[in-house]
One Martini backbone bead per residue (centre of mass of N, CA, C, O) as a GRO file, in nm:
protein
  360
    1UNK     BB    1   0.062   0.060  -0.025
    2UNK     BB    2   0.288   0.234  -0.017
    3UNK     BB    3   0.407   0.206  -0.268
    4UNK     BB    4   0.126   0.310  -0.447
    5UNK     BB    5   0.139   0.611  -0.337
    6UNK     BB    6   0.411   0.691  -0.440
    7UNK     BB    7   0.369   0.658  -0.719
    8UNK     BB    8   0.133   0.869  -0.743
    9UNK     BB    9   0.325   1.096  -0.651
   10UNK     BB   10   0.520   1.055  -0.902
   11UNK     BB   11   0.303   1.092  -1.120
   12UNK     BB   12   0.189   1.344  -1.029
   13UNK     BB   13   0.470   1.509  -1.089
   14UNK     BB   14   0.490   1.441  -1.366
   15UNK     BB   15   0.165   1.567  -1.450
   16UNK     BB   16   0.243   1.849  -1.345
   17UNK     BB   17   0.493   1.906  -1.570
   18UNK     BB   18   0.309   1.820  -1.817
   19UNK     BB   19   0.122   2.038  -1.793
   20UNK     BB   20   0.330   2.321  -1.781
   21UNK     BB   21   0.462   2.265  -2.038
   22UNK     BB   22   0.194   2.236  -2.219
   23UNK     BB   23   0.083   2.491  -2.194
   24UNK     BB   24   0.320   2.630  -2.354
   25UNK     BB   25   0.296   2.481  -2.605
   26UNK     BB   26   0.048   2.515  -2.713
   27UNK     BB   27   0.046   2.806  -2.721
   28UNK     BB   28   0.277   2.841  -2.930
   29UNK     BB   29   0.114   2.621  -3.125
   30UNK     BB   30  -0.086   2.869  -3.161
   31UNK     BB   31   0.111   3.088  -3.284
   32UNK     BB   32   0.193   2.961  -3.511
   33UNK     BB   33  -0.072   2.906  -3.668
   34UNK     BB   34  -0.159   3.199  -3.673
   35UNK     BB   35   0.066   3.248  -3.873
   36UNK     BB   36   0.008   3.070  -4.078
   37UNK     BB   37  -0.110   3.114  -4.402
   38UNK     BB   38  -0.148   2.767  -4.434
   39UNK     BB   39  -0.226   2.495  -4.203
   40UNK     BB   40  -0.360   2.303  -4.330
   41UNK     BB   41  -0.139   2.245  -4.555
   42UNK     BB   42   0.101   2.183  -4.261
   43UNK     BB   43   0.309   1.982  -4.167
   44UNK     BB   44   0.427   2.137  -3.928
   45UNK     BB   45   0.160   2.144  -3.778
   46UNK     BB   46   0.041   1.875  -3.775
   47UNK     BB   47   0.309   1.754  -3.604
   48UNK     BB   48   0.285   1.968  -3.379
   49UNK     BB   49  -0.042   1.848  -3.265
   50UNK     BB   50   0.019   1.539  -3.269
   51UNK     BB   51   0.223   1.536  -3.073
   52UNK     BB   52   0.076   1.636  -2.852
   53UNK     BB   53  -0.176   1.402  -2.855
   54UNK     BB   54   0.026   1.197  -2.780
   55UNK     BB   55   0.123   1.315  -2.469
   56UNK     BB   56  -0.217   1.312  -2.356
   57UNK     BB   57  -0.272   1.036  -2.389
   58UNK     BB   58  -0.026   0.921  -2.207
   59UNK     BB   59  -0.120   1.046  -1.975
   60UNK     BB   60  -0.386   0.965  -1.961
   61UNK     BB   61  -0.362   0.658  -1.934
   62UNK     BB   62  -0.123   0.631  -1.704
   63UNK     BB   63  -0.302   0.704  -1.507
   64UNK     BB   64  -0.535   0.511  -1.513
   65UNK     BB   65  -0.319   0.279  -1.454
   66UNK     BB   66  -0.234   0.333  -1.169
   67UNK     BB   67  -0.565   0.409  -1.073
   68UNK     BB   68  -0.719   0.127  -1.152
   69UNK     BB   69  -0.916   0.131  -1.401
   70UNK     BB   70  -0.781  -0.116  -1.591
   71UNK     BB   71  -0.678  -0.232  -1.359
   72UNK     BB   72  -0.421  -0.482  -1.190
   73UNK     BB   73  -0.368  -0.586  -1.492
   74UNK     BB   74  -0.210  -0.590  -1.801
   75UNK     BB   75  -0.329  -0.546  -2.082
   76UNK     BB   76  -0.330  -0.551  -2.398
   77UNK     BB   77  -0.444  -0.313  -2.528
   78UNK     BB   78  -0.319  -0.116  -2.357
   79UNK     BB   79   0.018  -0.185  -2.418
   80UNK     BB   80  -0.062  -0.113  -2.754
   81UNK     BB   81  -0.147   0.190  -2.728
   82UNK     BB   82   0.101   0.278  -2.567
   83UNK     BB   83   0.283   0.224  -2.793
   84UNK     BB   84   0.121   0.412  -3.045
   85UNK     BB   85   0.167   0.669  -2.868
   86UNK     BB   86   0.465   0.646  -2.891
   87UNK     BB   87   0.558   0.635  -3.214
   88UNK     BB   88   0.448   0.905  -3.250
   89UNK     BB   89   0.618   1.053  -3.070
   90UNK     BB   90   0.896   0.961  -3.235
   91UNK     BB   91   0.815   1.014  -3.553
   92UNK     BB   92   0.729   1.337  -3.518
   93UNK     BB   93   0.985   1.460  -3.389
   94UNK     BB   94   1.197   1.385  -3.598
   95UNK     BB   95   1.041   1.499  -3.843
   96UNK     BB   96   1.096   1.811  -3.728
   97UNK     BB   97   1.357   1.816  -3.744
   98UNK     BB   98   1.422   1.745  -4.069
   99UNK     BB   99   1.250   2.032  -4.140
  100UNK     BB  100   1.467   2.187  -3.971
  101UNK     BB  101   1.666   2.109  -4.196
  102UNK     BB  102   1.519   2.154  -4.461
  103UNK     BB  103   1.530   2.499  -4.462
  104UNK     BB  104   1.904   2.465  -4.427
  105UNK     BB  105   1.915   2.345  -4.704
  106UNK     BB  106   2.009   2.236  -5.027
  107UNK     BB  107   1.976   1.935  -5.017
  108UNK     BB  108   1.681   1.710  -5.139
  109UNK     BB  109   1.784   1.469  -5.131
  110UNK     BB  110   1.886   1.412  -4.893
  111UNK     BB  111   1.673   1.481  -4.729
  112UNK     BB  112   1.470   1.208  -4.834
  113UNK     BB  113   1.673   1.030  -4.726
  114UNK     BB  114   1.667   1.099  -4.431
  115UNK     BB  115   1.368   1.078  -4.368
  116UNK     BB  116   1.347   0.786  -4.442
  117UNK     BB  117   1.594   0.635  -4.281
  118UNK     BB  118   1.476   0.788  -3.998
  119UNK     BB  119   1.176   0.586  -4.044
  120UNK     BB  120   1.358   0.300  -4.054
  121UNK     BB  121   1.458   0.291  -3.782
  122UNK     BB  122   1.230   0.386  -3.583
  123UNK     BB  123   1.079   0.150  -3.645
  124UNK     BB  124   1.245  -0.111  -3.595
  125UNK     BB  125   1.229  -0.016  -3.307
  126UNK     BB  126   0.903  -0.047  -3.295
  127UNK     BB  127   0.910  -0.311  -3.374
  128UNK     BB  128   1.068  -0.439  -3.119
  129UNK     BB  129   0.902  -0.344  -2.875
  130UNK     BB  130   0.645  -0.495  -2.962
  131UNK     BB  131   0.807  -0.782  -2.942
  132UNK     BB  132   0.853  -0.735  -2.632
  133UNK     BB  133   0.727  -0.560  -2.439
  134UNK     BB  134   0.431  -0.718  -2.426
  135UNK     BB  135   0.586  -0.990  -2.363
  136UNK     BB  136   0.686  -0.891  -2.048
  137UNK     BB  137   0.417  -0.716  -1.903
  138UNK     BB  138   0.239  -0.964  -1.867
  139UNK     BB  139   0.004  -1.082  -1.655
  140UNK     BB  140   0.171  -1.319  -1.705
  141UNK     BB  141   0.432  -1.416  -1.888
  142UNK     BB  142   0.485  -1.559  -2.143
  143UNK     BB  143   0.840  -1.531  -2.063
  144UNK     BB  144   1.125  -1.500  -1.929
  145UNK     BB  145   1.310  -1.423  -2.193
  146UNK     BB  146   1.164  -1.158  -2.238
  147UNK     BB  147   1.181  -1.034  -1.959
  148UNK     BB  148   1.534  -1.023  -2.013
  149UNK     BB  149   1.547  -0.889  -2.308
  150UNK     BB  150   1.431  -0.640  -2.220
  151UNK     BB  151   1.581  -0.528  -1.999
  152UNK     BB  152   1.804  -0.449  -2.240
  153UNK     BB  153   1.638  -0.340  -2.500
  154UNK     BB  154   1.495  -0.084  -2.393
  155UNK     BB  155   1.715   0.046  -2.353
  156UNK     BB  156   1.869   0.044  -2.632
  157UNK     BB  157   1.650   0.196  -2.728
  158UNK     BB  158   1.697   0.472  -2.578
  159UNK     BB  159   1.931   0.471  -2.701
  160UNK     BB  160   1.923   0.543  -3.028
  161UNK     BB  161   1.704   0.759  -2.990
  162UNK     BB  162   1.894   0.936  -2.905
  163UNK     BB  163   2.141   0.904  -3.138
  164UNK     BB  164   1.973   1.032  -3.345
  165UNK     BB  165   1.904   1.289  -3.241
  166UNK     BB  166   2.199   1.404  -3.179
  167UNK     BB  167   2.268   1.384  -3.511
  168UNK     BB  168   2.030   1.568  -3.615
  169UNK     BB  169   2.153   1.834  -3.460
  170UNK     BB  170   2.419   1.818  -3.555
  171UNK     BB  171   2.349   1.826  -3.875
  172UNK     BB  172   2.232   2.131  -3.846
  173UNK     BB  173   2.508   2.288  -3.716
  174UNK     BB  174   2.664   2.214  -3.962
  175UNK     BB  175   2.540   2.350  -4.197
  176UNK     BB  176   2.501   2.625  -4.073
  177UNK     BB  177   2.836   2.641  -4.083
  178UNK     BB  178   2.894   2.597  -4.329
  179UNK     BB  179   2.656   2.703  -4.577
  180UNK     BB  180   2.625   2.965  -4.433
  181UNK     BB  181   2.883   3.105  -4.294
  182UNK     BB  182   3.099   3.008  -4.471
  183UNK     BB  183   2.994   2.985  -4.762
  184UNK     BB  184   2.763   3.264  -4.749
  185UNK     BB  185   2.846   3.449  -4.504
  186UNK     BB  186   2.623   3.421  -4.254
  187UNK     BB  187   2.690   3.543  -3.949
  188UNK     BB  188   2.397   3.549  -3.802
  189UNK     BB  189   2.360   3.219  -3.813
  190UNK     BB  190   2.564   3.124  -3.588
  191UNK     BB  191   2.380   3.130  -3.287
  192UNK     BB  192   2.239   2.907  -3.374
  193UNK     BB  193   2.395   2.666  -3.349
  194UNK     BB  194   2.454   2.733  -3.054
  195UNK     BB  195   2.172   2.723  -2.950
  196UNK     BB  196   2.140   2.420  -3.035
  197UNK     BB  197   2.346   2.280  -2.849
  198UNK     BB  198   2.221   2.344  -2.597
  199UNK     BB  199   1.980   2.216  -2.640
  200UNK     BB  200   2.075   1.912  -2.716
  201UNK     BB  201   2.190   1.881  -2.395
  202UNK     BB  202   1.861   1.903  -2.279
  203UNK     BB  203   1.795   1.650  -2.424
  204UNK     BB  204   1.988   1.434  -2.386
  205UNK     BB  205   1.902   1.456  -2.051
  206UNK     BB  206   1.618   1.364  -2.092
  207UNK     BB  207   1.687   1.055  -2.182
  208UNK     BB  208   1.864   0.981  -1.941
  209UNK     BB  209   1.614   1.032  -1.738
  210UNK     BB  210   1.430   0.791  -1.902
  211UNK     BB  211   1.653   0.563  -1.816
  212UNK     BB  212   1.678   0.571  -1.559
  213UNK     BB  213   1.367   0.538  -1.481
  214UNK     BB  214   1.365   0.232  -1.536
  215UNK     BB  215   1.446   0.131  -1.270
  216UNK     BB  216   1.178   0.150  -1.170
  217UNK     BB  217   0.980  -0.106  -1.065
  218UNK     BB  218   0.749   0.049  -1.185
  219UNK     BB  219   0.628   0.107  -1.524
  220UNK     BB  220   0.455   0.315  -1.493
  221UNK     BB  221   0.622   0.571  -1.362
  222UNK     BB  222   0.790   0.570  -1.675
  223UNK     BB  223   0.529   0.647  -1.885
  224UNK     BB  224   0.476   0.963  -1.744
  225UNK     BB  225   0.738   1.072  -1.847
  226UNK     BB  226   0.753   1.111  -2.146
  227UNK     BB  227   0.556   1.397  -2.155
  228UNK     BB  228   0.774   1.520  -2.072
  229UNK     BB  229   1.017   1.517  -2.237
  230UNK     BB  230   0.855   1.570  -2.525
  231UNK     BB  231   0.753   1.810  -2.483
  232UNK     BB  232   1.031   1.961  -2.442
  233UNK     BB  233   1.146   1.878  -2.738
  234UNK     BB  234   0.916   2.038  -2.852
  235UNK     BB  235   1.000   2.323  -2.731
  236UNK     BB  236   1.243   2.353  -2.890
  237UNK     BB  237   1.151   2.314  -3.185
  238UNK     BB  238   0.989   2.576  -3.156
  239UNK     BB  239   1.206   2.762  -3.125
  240UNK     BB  240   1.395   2.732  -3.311
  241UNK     BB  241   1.138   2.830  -3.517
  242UNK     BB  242   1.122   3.115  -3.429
  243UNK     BB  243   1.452   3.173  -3.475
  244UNK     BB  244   1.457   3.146  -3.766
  245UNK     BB  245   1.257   3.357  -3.819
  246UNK     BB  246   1.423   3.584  -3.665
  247UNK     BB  247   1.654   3.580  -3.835
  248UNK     BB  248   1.527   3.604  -4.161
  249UNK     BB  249   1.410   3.869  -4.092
  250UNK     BB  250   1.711   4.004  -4.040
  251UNK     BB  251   1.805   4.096  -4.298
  252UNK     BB  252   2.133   4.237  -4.320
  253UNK     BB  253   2.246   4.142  -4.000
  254UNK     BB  254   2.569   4.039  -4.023
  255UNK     BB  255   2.623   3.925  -4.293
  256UNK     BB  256   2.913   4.072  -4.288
  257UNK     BB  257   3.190   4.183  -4.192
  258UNK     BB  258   3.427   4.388  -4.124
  259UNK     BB  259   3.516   4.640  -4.424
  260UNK     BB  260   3.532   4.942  -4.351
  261UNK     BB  261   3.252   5.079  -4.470
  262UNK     BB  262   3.161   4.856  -4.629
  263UNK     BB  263   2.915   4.691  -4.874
  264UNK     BB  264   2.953   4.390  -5.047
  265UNK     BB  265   2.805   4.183  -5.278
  266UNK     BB  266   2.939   3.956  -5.252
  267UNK     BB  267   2.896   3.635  -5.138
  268UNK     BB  268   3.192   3.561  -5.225
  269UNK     BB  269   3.534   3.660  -5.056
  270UNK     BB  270   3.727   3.506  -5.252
  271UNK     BB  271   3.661   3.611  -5.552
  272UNK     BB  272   3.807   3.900  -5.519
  273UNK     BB  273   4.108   3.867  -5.674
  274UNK     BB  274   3.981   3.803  -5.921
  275UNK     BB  275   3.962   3.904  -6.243
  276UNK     BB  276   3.781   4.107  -6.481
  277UNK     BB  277   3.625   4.046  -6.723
  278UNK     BB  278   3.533   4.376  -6.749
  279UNK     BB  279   3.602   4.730  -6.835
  280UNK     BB  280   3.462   5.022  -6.705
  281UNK     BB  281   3.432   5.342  -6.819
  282UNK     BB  282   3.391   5.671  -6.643
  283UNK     BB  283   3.283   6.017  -6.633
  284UNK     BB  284   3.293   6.212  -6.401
  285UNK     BB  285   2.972   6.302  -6.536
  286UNK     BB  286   2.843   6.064  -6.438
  287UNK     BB  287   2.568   5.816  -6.329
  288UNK     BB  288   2.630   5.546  -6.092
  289UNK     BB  289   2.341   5.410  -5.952
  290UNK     BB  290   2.397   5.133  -5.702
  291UNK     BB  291   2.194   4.852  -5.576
  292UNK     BB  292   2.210   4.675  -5.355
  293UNK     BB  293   2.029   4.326  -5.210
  294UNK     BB  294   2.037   4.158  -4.912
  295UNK     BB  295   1.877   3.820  -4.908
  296UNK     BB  296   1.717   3.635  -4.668
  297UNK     BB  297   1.552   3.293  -4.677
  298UNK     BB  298   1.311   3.072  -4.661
  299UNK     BB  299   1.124   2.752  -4.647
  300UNK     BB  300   0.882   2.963  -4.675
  301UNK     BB  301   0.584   3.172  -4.628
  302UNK     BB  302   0.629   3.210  -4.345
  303UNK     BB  303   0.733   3.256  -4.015
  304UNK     BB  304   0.651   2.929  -3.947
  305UNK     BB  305   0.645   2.745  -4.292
  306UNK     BB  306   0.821   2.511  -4.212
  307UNK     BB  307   0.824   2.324  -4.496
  308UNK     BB  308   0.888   2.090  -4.724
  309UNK     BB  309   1.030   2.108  -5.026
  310UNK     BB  310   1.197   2.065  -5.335
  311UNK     BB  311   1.230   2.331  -5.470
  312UNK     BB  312   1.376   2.468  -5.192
  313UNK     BB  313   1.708   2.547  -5.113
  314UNK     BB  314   1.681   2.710  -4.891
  315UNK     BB  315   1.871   2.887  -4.718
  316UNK     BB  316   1.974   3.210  -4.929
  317UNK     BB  317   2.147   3.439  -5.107
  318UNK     BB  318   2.047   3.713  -5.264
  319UNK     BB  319   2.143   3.899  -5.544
  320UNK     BB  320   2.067   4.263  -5.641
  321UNK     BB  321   2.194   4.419  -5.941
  322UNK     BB  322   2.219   4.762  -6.015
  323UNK     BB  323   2.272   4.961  -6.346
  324UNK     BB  324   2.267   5.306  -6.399
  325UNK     BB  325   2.307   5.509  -6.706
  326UNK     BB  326   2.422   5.847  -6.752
  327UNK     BB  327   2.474   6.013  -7.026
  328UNK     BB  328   2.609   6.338  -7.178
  329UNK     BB  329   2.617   6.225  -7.483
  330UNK     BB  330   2.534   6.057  -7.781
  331UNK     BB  331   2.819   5.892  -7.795
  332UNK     BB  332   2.822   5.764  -7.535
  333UNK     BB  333   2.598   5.610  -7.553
  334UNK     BB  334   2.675   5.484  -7.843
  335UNK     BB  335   2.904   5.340  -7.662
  336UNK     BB  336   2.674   5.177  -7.427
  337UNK     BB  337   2.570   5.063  -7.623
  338UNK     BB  338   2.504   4.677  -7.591
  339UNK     BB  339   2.571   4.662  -7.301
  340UNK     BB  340   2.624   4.441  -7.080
  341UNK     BB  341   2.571   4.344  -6.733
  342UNK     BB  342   2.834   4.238  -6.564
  343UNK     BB  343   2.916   4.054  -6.281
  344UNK     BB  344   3.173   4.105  -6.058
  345UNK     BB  345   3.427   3.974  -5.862
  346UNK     BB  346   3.548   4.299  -5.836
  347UNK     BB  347   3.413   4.563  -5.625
  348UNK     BB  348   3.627   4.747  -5.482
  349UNK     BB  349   3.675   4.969  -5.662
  350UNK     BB  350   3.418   5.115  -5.658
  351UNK     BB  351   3.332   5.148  -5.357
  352UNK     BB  352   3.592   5.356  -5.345
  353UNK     BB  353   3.507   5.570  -5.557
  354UNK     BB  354   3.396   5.884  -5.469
  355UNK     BB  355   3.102   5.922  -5.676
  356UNK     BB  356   3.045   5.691  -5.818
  357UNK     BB  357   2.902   5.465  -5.689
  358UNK     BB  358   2.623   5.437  -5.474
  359UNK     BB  359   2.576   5.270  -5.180
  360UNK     BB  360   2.240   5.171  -5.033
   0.00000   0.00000   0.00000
């Protein structure tokens, strides 16, 4: 009786995690979708609202199943649904952080391959639970020896799916230093990555959390635990997401260091050094105001509309470049008609000469 009590109290408690976290999380997630421009359409809504209501059924489920509502031996039934909103909490988790991969990649056929490859193993995993987990839990056990191998099997299903997620993180925070900040000069995007990594490594400790509590005699008080967890991983998710558009709307703050109080248009600053494929001279009195537009977008319709498409490349900088001449006599006019502007990849010289093009 005594143990009985104990249960319902760390239960209790758990249940009481999983309410503040889920109200700050659904909060969110109803701001997310009223961002949306259209959230019906909105795979990243969908899994946003399904992982909430995976984690509200396991809450409500093991409360009930602890307080003695299903009986007091755990029947099939019980056992095949808590585990059917267990897979839904880990596969639509997973292919959250994807979606948010899929953001700032640029290849889409990689992104296929990760979407699915990472659906085939956690699926195998939730395989594997299911012919494991169902017969050591029934009361009695099939065998013994599902018993023993659950022992084992368990935790190491839950080391899998913590190094899943880990890794699907760290190829995040590679990705947007590789090929934002490195590769297009994005240096505004350098913060997203560090604090991805601190969100990870509280995901990773969420994880932990829920291995060490295996160990606790009771399953059902374990089973409680899963909504925190989740919950907590998925307000990370959207925080993330929120993060993704809040440095997205802030285009041209921060994207290129420090260059002597210039901002030059171009994108990648190592080509800067290449010979000028054309020479153009302008007098004097012409007049060649040149407007550069560094715009940063993100693969979404607004501001939390982060869902995969194929066709986008991800974020990524467009440079438009713009070059209005009008010269001052009929000759020279007709000597700079029919040429075309090519952008060139040394633009220091314009830059530098005071008067001549001017940088908006």
């Amino acid at each position: 009786m005594a143990d009985d009590r104990i249960d319902i109290q760390i239960s209790s408690l758990a249940a009481g995690f999983s309410i503040g976290f889920g109200i700050l999380t659904v909060w969110e997630a109803i701001k997310q979708t009223r961002r949306n421009r259209n959230p019906l359409r909105s795979p990243y809504i969908y899994m946003v609202w399904g992982e909430i209501l995976a984690n509200l059924c396991i809450l409500i489920v093991g409360y009930l199943w602890i307080d003695g509502v299903f009986g007091s031996k755990p029947s099939l039934p019980l056992l095949f649904f808590i585990l059917l909103f267990w897979v839904f909490e880990i596969q639509l988790l997973m292919q959250i952080i994807i979606n948010r991969i899929a953001v700032i990649a640029e290849n889409q056929e990689q992104i296929r391959w990760l979407k699915y490859g990472t659906a085939a193993v956690i699926t195998t995993i939730n395989i594997a639970v299911f012919c494991i987990f169902i017969p050591s839990h029934l009361d009695p056990p099939v065998s013994e020896t599902f018993v023993l191998i659950n022992k084992y099997w368990d935790r190491t299903s839950k080391c899998l799916i913590c190094v899943v997620d880990a890794g699907l993180n760290l190829y995040f925070s590679r990705t947007v230093r590789k090929r934002l900040v490195e590769q297009h000069g994005l240096v505004k995007y350098r913060p997203l990555a560090s604090f991805n990594d601190k969100l990870m490594v509280v995901s990773v400790l969420m994880d932990v959390m829920l291995i060490c509590l295996m160990s606790l005699p009771n399953p059902i008080v374990f089973v409680q635990f899963h909504p925190v967890t989740y919950l907590v991983k998925l307000n990370i998710e959207m925080s993330m997401a929120s993060l993704i558009a809040h440095v997205a709307r802030g285009a041209g703050l921060g994207d290129e260091e420090d260059t002597g109080g210039h901002e030059f248009s171009l994108s990648y600053a190592k080509n800067r050094s290449q010979p000028a494929a054309r020479n153009t001279h302008h007098s004097v009195n012409d007049i060649v105001p040149m407007n550069t537009f560094h715009t940063t977008v993100g693969a979404g319709d607004s501001d939390e509309n982060f869902d995969i498409k194929d066709h986008a490349g991800g974020i990524h900088r467009r440079v438009d470049v713009r070059v209005e001449s009008t010269a001052n006599s009929d000759a020279e006019s007709t000597a700079y008609k029919g040429t075309s502007f090519e952008r060139l990849d040394d633009e220091i010289s314009l830059t530098n000469n005071p008067g001549h093009p001017r940088v908006r």
